[in-house]
Amino acid sequence: MNIVKAPNLIRTTGLGSCVGLVLYDQVRRIAGMVHVMLPSSSLSKSGPVNVAKFADTAVPQLAAKLVQKGARVPALKAKLAGGAQMFQFSGGSDLMRIGPRNVEAVLEQLKILRIPVVAEDVGGNSGRTIEFNADTCILQIRTVNKGTNEI
Amino acid sequence: MSFLTRISDIHLDILKEIGNIGAGHAATSLSTMLKRKIDMKVPSVRIVSFDEMMEMAGGSESLVAGVFLRIEGDAPGSMFFLLPIEQAEKYIQQLLGDSTISFRNPPYDELGLSVLQELGNILSGSYLTSLSDFTHLSLLPSVPGLGIDMAGAVLSYGLMEISQAGDYAIVIDTVLNEEEASVSTRVKGHFYLLPDPDSFAVIFKSLGVETNE
């Protein structure tokens, strides 16, 4: 979980079933990114939880951190990418469709916080590297086979 | 997480031996299939953060072909057979005797993909069989999944189970090399065995070592 101010960039590499979520305040030119691995902290089997890892803890935490650094709640917007299905299994336990579940969980949290989703590039079955420019508020998504995409 | 604080050198040595036995059998299978001499490095066992694990595979953005399978049974876990993309191509070209097969641009050659998946299946199978014989545990591999993509994207899938319990993984990493080849053309593969957190106690117990000394 990291926060940047323009003109800095923020990026995360090799997103598979994880979801990369960016929250930003375009006017104040501040953005934060979080790399969500699992949908819910209730899945955690250990005591102290790493809040950045779970959708239900990471999203509110990121929003709170941004506000602390000067972003305004009503101005926050979201862009997200990731949540791919990297392997296809015939049987498939619930853990195997973790990508879509991560996306659902992140969207649900955004809905609770009333943060509008401006753009998303989710699902599919390829890994992504994403980079957000706090200046232009463009999220650049690079995949191995489909080149670079901007949202 | 508490388990990691209790792990001792003896435990790490046992895990290393597990990697040694498993990968040794897999190397033999690979050598038989390719009709080449395959060299195996001494396995390394490391407790790593997820980021460090990506680094072990050459960085989270490096392109790899990974065969992933879940281990079910007495000691559940995840297993990867990971090859850099060029080396996966080399293996498959060699096995099929067709030098046009490429995994650079989709759609990939279907036969090539199928052979690669089967290769991973056979190697992981021989790894697990020997491990199962050694520990007398029932270890059942799932149908393997094949992913050709960024290492980070492929590996994070196998970390799902572990990430529910903490931010670190115990990785048993064994490197396979092709002997008699110049350094640049060497075929190099990684085996990652990632037992689920609860499985360590089971594995150690099966070998007569207690975890809570």
PDB file of C-alpha atoms in Angstrom, chain B:
ATOM      1  CA  MET B   1       3.052 -17.727  11.667  1.00  0.00           C
ATOM      2  CA  SER B   2       4.125 -19.046  15.046  1.00  0.00           C
ATOM      3  CA  PHE B   3       5.475 -22.089  13.296  1.00  0.00           C
ATOM      4  CA  LEU B   4       8.143 -20.135  11.464  1.00  0.00           C
ATOM      5  CA  THR B   5       9.616 -18.939  14.716  1.00  0.00           C
ATOM      6  CA  ARG B   6       9.959 -22.508  15.928  1.00  0.00           C
ATOM      7  CA  ILE B   7      11.635 -23.881  12.846  1.00  0.00           C
ATOM      8  CA  SER B   8      15.211 -25.000  13.400  1.00  0.00           C
ATOM      9  CA  ASP B   9      18.166 -25.947  11.249  1.00  0.00           C
ATOM     10  CA  ILE B  10      17.242 -29.594  11.577  1.00  0.00           C
ATOM     11  CA  HIS B  11      13.847 -28.888  10.120  1.00  0.00           C
ATOM     12  CA  LEU B  12      15.360 -26.970   7.237  1.00  0.00           C
ATOM     13  CA  ASP B  13      17.761 -29.833   6.588  1.00  0.00           C
ATOM     14  CA  ILE B  14      14.901 -32.290   6.456  1.00  0.00           C
ATOM     15  CA  LEU B  15      13.070 -30.120   3.972  1.00  0.00           C
ATOM     16  CA  LYS B  16      16.242 -29.895   1.928  1.00  0.00           C
ATOM     17  CA  GLU B  17      16.463 -33.657   1.854  1.00  0.00           C
ATOM     18  CA  ILE B  18      12.862 -33.814   0.710  1.00  0.00           C
ATOM     19  CA  GLY B  19      13.740 -31.508  -2.170  1.00  0.00           C
ATOM     20  CA  ASN B  20      16.775 -33.623  -2.896  1.00  0.00           C
ATOM     21  CA  ILE B  21      14.904 -36.899  -3.106  1.00  0.00           C
ATOM     22  CA  GLY B  22      11.939 -35.510  -5.005  1.00  0.00           C
ATOM     23  CA  ALA B  23      13.873 -33.525  -7.540  1.00  0.00           C
ATOM     24  CA  GLY B  24      16.394 -36.315  -7.938  1.00  0.00           C
ATOM     25  CA  HIS B  25      13.686 -38.604  -9.223  1.00  0.00           C
ATOM     26  CA  ALA B  26      12.266 -35.849 -11.390  1.00  0.00           C
ATOM     27  CA  ALA B  27      15.694 -35.183 -12.874  1.00  0.00           C
ATOM     28  CA  THR B  28      16.024 -38.851 -13.746  1.00  0.00           C
ATOM     29  CA  SER B  29      12.659 -38.768 -15.511  1.00  0.00           C
ATOM     30  CA  LEU B  30      13.611 -35.653 -17.403  1.00  0.00           C
ATOM     31  CA  SER B  31      16.928 -37.123 -18.397  1.00  0.00           C
ATOM     32  CA  THR B  32      15.197 -40.242 -19.715  1.00  0.00           C
ATOM     33  CA  MET B  33      12.751 -38.199 -21.731  1.00  0.00           C
ATOM     34  CA  LEU B  34      15.289 -35.866 -23.269  1.00  0.00           C
ATOM     35  CA  LYS B  35      18.011 -38.501 -23.539  1.00  0.00           C
ATOM     36  CA  ARG B  36      20.414 -36.023 -22.014  1.00  0.00           C
ATOM     37  CA  LYS B  37      22.391 -35.740 -18.888  1.00  0.00           C
ATOM     38  CA  ILE B  38      20.556 -33.602 -16.381  1.00  0.00           C
ATOM     39  CA  ASP B  39      22.349 -32.039 -13.505  1.00  0.00           C
ATOM     40  CA  MET B  40      20.721 -31.107 -10.268  1.00  0.00           C
ATOM     41  CA  LYS B  41      21.839 -28.505  -7.796  1.00  0.00           C
ATOM     42  CA  VAL B  42      21.690 -28.991  -4.060  1.00  0.00           C
ATOM     43  CA  PRO B  43      18.237 -27.799  -3.109  1.00  0.00           C
ATOM     44  CA  SER B  44      17.833 -24.647  -1.143  1.00  0.00           C
ATOM     45  CA  VAL B  45      15.217 -24.162   1.488  1.00  0.00           C
ATOM     46  CA  ARG B  46      14.380 -20.624   2.327  1.00  0.00           C
ATOM     47  CA  ILE B  47      11.843 -18.725   4.291  1.00  0.00           C
ATOM     48  CA  VAL B  48      11.019 -15.852   2.011  1.00  0.00           C
ATOM     49  CA  SER B  49       8.584 -13.011   1.666  1.00  0.00           C
ATOM     50  CA  PHE B  50       6.368 -13.136  -1.403  1.00  0.00           C
ATOM     51  CA  ASP B  51       8.446 -10.450  -3.090  1.00  0.00           C
ATOM     52  CA  GLU B  52      11.635 -12.401  -2.520  1.00  0.00           C
ATOM     53  CA  MET B  53       9.999 -15.439  -4.015  1.00  0.00           C
ATOM     54  CA  MET B  54       9.318 -13.521  -7.224  1.00  0.00           C
ATOM     55  CA  GLU B  55      12.975 -12.505  -7.269  1.00  0.00           C
ATOM     56  CA  MET B  56      14.002 -16.158  -7.020  1.00  0.00           C
ATOM     57  CA  ALA B  57      12.062 -16.787 -10.214  1.00  0.00           C
ATOM     58  CA  GLY B  58      13.869 -13.966 -11.999  1.00  0.00           C
ATOM     59  CA  GLY B  59      11.650 -11.024 -11.096  1.00  0.00           C
ATOM     60  CA  SER B  60       7.900 -10.741 -11.063  1.00  0.00           C
ATOM     61  CA  GLU B  61       7.756  -9.504 -14.661  1.00  0.00           C
ATOM     62  CA  SER B  62      10.002 -12.117 -16.218  1.00  0.00           C
ATOM     63  CA  LEU B  63       8.264 -14.373 -18.669  1.00  0.00           C
ATOM     64  CA  VAL B  64       7.904 -17.968 -17.537  1.00  0.00           C
ATOM     65  CA  ALA B  65       6.071 -21.142 -18.356  1.00  0.00           C
ATOM     66  CA  GLY B  66       4.760 -22.610 -15.148  1.00  0.00           C
ATOM     67  CA  VAL B  67       3.045 -25.877 -14.462  1.00  0.00           C
ATOM     68  CA  PHE B  68       1.099 -25.613 -11.273  1.00  0.00           C
ATOM     69  CA  LEU B  69      -0.558 -28.313  -9.277  1.00  0.00           C
ATOM     70  CA  ARG B  70      -2.227 -28.579  -5.945  1.00  0.00           C
ATOM     71  CA  ILE B  71      -1.197 -31.405  -3.712  1.00  0.00           C
ATOM     72  CA  GLU B  72      -4.041 -32.977  -1.844  1.00  0.00           C
ATOM     73  CA  GLY B  73      -4.053 -35.745   0.718  1.00  0.00           C
ATOM     74  CA  ASP B  74      -2.257 -35.886   4.063  1.00  0.00           C
ATOM     75  CA  ALA B  75      -0.030 -32.875   3.562  1.00  0.00           C
ATOM     76  CA  PRO B  76      -1.647 -30.377   1.200  1.00  0.00           C
ATOM     77  CA  GLY B  77       0.455 -27.845  -0.601  1.00  0.00           C
ATOM     78  CA  SER B  78       1.251 -26.297  -3.940  1.00  0.00           C
ATOM     79  CA  MET B  79       3.874 -27.185  -6.430  1.00  0.00           C
ATOM     80  CA  PHE B  80       5.365 -25.384  -9.383  1.00  0.00           C
ATOM     81  CA  PHE B  81       7.631 -26.482 -12.151  1.00  0.00           C
ATOM     82  CA  LEU B  82       8.880 -23.229 -13.577  1.00  0.00           C
ATOM     83  CA  LEU B  83      10.865 -22.677 -16.737  1.00  0.00           C
ATOM     84  CA  PRO B  84      11.981 -19.470 -18.383  1.00  0.00           C
ATOM     85  CA  ILE B  85      10.043 -19.221 -21.629  1.00  0.00           C
ATOM     86  CA  GLU B  86      13.046 -19.787 -23.927  1.00  0.00           C
ATOM     87  CA  GLN B  87      13.908 -22.921 -22.051  1.00  0.00           C
ATOM     88  CA  ALA B  88      10.383 -24.262 -22.181  1.00  0.00           C
ATOM     89  CA  GLU B  89      10.537 -23.795 -25.940  1.00  0.00           C
ATOM     90  CA  LYS B  90      13.810 -25.653 -26.110  1.00  0.00           C
ATOM     91  CA  TYR B  91      12.492 -28.614 -24.159  1.00  0.00           C
ATOM     92  CA  ILE B  92       9.409 -28.924 -26.279  1.00  0.00           C
ATOM     93  CA  GLN B  93      11.245 -28.468 -29.556  1.00  0.00           C
ATOM     94  CA  GLN B  94      13.572 -31.215 -28.473  1.00  0.00           C
ATOM     95  CA  LEU B  95      10.807 -33.549 -27.343  1.00  0.00           C
ATOM     96  CA  LEU B  96       8.708 -33.104 -30.450  1.00  0.00           C
ATOM     97  CA  GLY B  97      11.561 -32.752 -32.895  1.00  0.00           C
ATOM     98  CA  ASP B  98       9.944 -29.621 -34.258  1.00  0.00           C
ATOM     99  CA  SER B  99      12.026 -26.475 -34.095  1.00  0.00           C
ATOM    100  CA  THR B 100       9.199 -24.154 -35.167  1.00  0.00           C
ATOM    101  CA  ILE B 101       7.296 -24.383 -31.922  1.00  0.00           C
ATOM    102  CA  SER B 102       7.190 -21.074 -30.135  1.00  0.00           C
ATOM    103  CA  PHE B 103       5.531 -19.763 -27.001  1.00  0.00           C
ATOM    104  CA  ARG B 104       6.155 -16.106 -27.791  1.00  0.00           C
ATOM    105  CA  ASN B 105       2.899 -15.161 -29.441  1.00  0.00           C
ATOM    106  CA  PRO B 106      -0.512 -16.666 -28.929  1.00  0.00           C
ATOM    107  CA  PRO B 107      -2.256 -18.690 -30.100  1.00  0.00           C
ATOM    108  CA  TYR B 108       0.386 -21.129 -28.971  1.00  0.00           C
ATOM    109  CA  ASP B 109       0.883 -24.430 -30.657  1.00  0.00           C
ATOM    110  CA  GLU B 110      -1.662 -26.723 -29.055  1.00  0.00           C
ATOM    111  CA  LEU B 111       0.445 -29.834 -29.232  1.00  0.00           C
ATOM    112  CA  GLY B 112       3.334 -27.916 -27.720  1.00  0.00           C
ATOM    113  CA  LEU B 113       1.187 -26.723 -24.835  1.00  0.00           C
ATOM    114  CA  SER B 114      -0.120 -30.172 -24.210  1.00  0.00           C
ATOM    115  CA  VAL B 115       3.365 -31.658 -24.187  1.00  0.00           C
ATOM    116  CA  LEU B 116       4.600 -28.950 -21.851  1.00  0.00           C
ATOM    117  CA  GLN B 117       1.763 -29.634 -19.467  1.00  0.00           C
ATOM    118  CA  GLU B 118       2.446 -33.331 -19.621  1.00  0.00           C
ATOM    119  CA  LEU B 119       6.121 -32.730 -19.024  1.00  0.00           C
ATOM    120  CA  GLY B 120       5.273 -30.796 -15.884  1.00  0.00           C
ATOM    121  CA  ASN B 121       2.867 -33.525 -14.903  1.00  0.00           C
ATOM    122  CA  ILE B 122       5.415 -36.318 -15.249  1.00  0.00           C
ATOM    123  CA  LEU B 123       8.147 -34.446 -13.426  1.00  0.00           C
ATOM    124  CA  SER B 124       5.944 -33.327 -10.568  1.00  0.00           C
ATOM    125  CA  GLY B 125       4.487 -36.797 -10.432  1.00  0.00           C
ATOM    126  CA  SER B 126       7.876 -38.417  -9.951  1.00  0.00           C
ATOM    127  CA  TYR B 127       8.788 -35.760  -7.379  1.00  0.00           C
ATOM    128  CA  LEU B 128       5.652 -36.460  -5.389  1.00  0.00           C
ATOM    129  CA  THR B 129       5.791 -40.229  -5.709  1.00  0.00           C
ATOM    130  CA  SER B 130       9.260 -40.353  -4.244  1.00  0.00           C
ATOM    131  CA  LEU B 131       8.258 -37.934  -1.524  1.00  0.00           C
ATOM    132  CA  SER B 132       5.240 -40.026  -0.736  1.00  0.00           C
ATOM    133  CA  ASP B 133       7.333 -43.211  -0.555  1.00  0.00           C
ATOM    134  CA  PHE B 134       9.806 -41.503   1.716  1.00  0.00           C
ATOM    135  CA  THR B 135       7.274 -40.102   4.153  1.00  0.00           C
ATOM    136  CA  HIS B 136       4.530 -42.744   3.832  1.00  0.00           C
ATOM    137  CA  LEU B 137       2.076 -39.921   3.379  1.00  0.00           C
ATOM    138  CA  SER B 138      -0.623 -39.953   0.783  1.00  0.00           C
ATOM    139  CA  LEU B 139       0.068 -37.067  -1.599  1.00  0.00           C
ATOM    140  CA  LEU B 140      -2.285 -36.720  -4.517  1.00  0.00           C
ATOM    141  CA  PRO B 141      -1.528 -34.260  -7.291  1.00  0.00           C
ATOM    142  CA  SER B 142      -4.369 -32.364  -8.927  1.00  0.00           C
ATOM    143  CA  VAL B 143      -4.641 -32.091 -12.699  1.00  0.00           C
ATOM    144  CA  PRO B 144      -1.859 -29.685 -13.616  1.00  0.00           C
ATOM    145  CA  GLY B 145      -2.567 -26.199 -14.868  1.00  0.00           C
ATOM    146  CA  LEU B 146      -0.281 -24.476 -17.309  1.00  0.00           C
ATOM    147  CA  GLY B 147       0.361 -20.761 -17.331  1.00  0.00           C
ATOM    148  CA  ILE B 148       2.642 -18.811 -19.644  1.00  0.00           C
ATOM    149  CA  ASP B 149       2.907 -15.323 -18.279  1.00  0.00           C
ATOM    150  CA  MET B 150       4.729 -13.020 -15.887  1.00  0.00           C
ATOM    151  CA  ALA B 151       6.313 -14.924 -13.015  1.00  0.00           C
ATOM    152  CA  GLY B 152       4.514 -12.798 -10.460  1.00  0.00           C
ATOM    153  CA  ALA B 153       1.127 -13.551 -11.946  1.00  0.00           C
ATOM    154  CA  VAL B 154       1.805 -17.264 -12.200  1.00  0.00           C
ATOM    155  CA  LEU B 155       3.386 -17.705  -8.778  1.00  0.00           C
ATOM    156  CA  SER B 156       0.934 -15.639  -6.788  1.00  0.00           C
ATOM    157  CA  TYR B 157      -1.658 -18.250  -7.597  1.00  0.00           C
ATOM    158  CA  GLY B 158       0.181 -20.868  -5.619  1.00  0.00           C
ATOM    159  CA  LEU B 159       0.618 -18.462  -2.748  1.00  0.00           C
ATOM    160  CA  MET B 160      -3.101 -18.031  -2.145  1.00  0.00           C
ATOM    161  CA  GLU B 161      -3.326 -20.771   0.418  1.00  0.00           C
ATOM    162  CA  ILE B 162      -0.199 -19.640   2.228  1.00  0.00           C
ATOM    163  CA  SER B 163      -1.118 -15.989   2.152  1.00  0.00           C
ATOM    164  CA  GLN B 164      -4.116 -16.764   4.308  1.00  0.00           C
ATOM    165  CA  ALA B 165      -1.761 -17.681   7.105  1.00  0.00           C
ATOM    166  CA  GLY B 166       0.993 -15.122   6.806  1.00  0.00           C
ATOM    167  CA  ASP B 167       3.261 -13.121   4.577  1.00  0.00           C
ATOM    168  CA  TYR B 168       6.066 -15.631   4.291  1.00  0.00           C
ATOM    169  CA  ALA B 169       6.454 -18.929   2.498  1.00  0.00           C
ATOM    170  CA  ILE B 170       8.844 -21.813   3.025  1.00  0.00           C
ATOM    171  CA  VAL B 171      10.129 -22.628  -0.419  1.00  0.00           C
ATOM    172  CA  ILE B 172      11.961 -25.782  -1.305  1.00  0.00           C
ATOM    173  CA  ASP B 173      13.700 -24.802  -4.506  1.00  0.00           C
ATOM    174  CA  THR B 174      15.615 -27.209  -6.710  1.00  0.00           C
ATOM    175  CA  VAL B 175      17.330 -26.212  -9.900  1.00  0.00           C
ATOM    176  CA  LEU B 176      17.751 -28.611 -12.795  1.00  0.00           C
ATOM    177  CA  ASN B 177      20.489 -27.986 -15.304  1.00  0.00           C
ATOM    178  CA  GLU B 178      21.447 -29.580 -18.518  1.00  0.00           C
ATOM    179  CA  GLU B 179      24.989 -30.786 -18.429  1.00  0.00           C
ATOM    180  CA  GLU B 180      27.413 -30.595 -21.327  1.00  0.00           C
ATOM    181  CA  ALA B 181      25.833 -27.470 -22.651  1.00  0.00           C
ATOM    182  CA  SER B 182      27.381 -24.063 -22.864  1.00  0.00           C
ATOM    183  CA  VAL B 183      26.106 -21.656 -20.260  1.00  0.00           C
ATOM    184  CA  SER B 184      23.934 -19.730 -22.692  1.00  0.00           C
ATOM    185  CA  THR B 185      22.014 -22.726 -23.967  1.00  0.00           C
ATOM    186  CA  ARG B 186      21.573 -24.416 -20.648  1.00  0.00           C
ATOM    187  CA  VAL B 187      18.133 -25.641 -19.858  1.00  0.00           C
ATOM    188  CA  LYS B 188      17.272 -24.630 -16.374  1.00  0.00           C
ATOM    189  CA  GLY B 189      14.157 -25.415 -14.458  1.00  0.00           C
ATOM    190  CA  HIS B 190      12.950 -24.653 -10.989  1.00  0.00           C
ATOM    191  CA  PHE B 191      10.890 -26.860  -8.755  1.00  0.00           C
ATOM    192  CA  TYR B 192       9.078 -25.043  -6.031  1.00  0.00           C
ATOM    193  CA  LEU B 193       7.405 -27.029  -3.333  1.00  0.00           C
ATOM    194  CA  LEU B 194       5.191 -24.917  -1.112  1.00  0.00           C
ATOM    195  CA  PRO B 195       3.604 -26.951   1.644  1.00  0.00           C
ATOM    196  CA  ASP B 196       0.575 -25.355   3.246  1.00  0.00           C
ATOM    197  CA  PRO B 197       1.338 -23.996   6.721  1.00  0.00           C
ATOM    198  CA  ASP B 198      -0.465 -26.839   8.463  1.00  0.00           C
ATOM    199  CA  SER B 199       1.371 -29.477   6.453  1.00  0.00           C
ATOM    200  CA  PHE B 200       4.796 -28.941   7.961  1.00  0.00           C
ATOM    201  CA  ALA B 201       3.857 -30.561  11.245  1.00  0.00           C
ATOM    202  CA  VAL B 202       2.475 -33.545   9.324  1.00  0.00           C
ATOM    203  CA  ILE B 203       5.611 -33.920   7.216  1.00  0.00           C
ATOM    204  CA  PHE B 204       7.949 -33.687  10.194  1.00  0.00           C
ATOM    205  CA  LYS B 205       5.859 -36.088  12.217  1.00  0.00           C
ATOM    206  CA  SER B 206       5.904 -38.654   9.431  1.00  0.00           C
ATOM    207  CA  LEU B 207       9.688 -38.555   9.628  1.00  0.00           C
ATOM    208  CA  GLY B 208       9.755 -38.807  13.385  1.00  0.00           C
ATOM    209  CA  VAL B 209      10.727 -35.239  14.158  1.00  0.00           C
ATOM    210  CA  GLU B 210       8.653 -33.160  16.497  1.00  0.00           C
ATOM    211  CA  THR B 211       7.946 -29.548  15.668  1.00  0.00           C
ATOM    212  CA  ASN B 212       7.458 -28.299  19.174  1.00  0.00           C
ATOM    213  CA  GLU B 213      10.625 -29.179  20.961  1.00  0.00           C
TER     214      GLU B 213
END
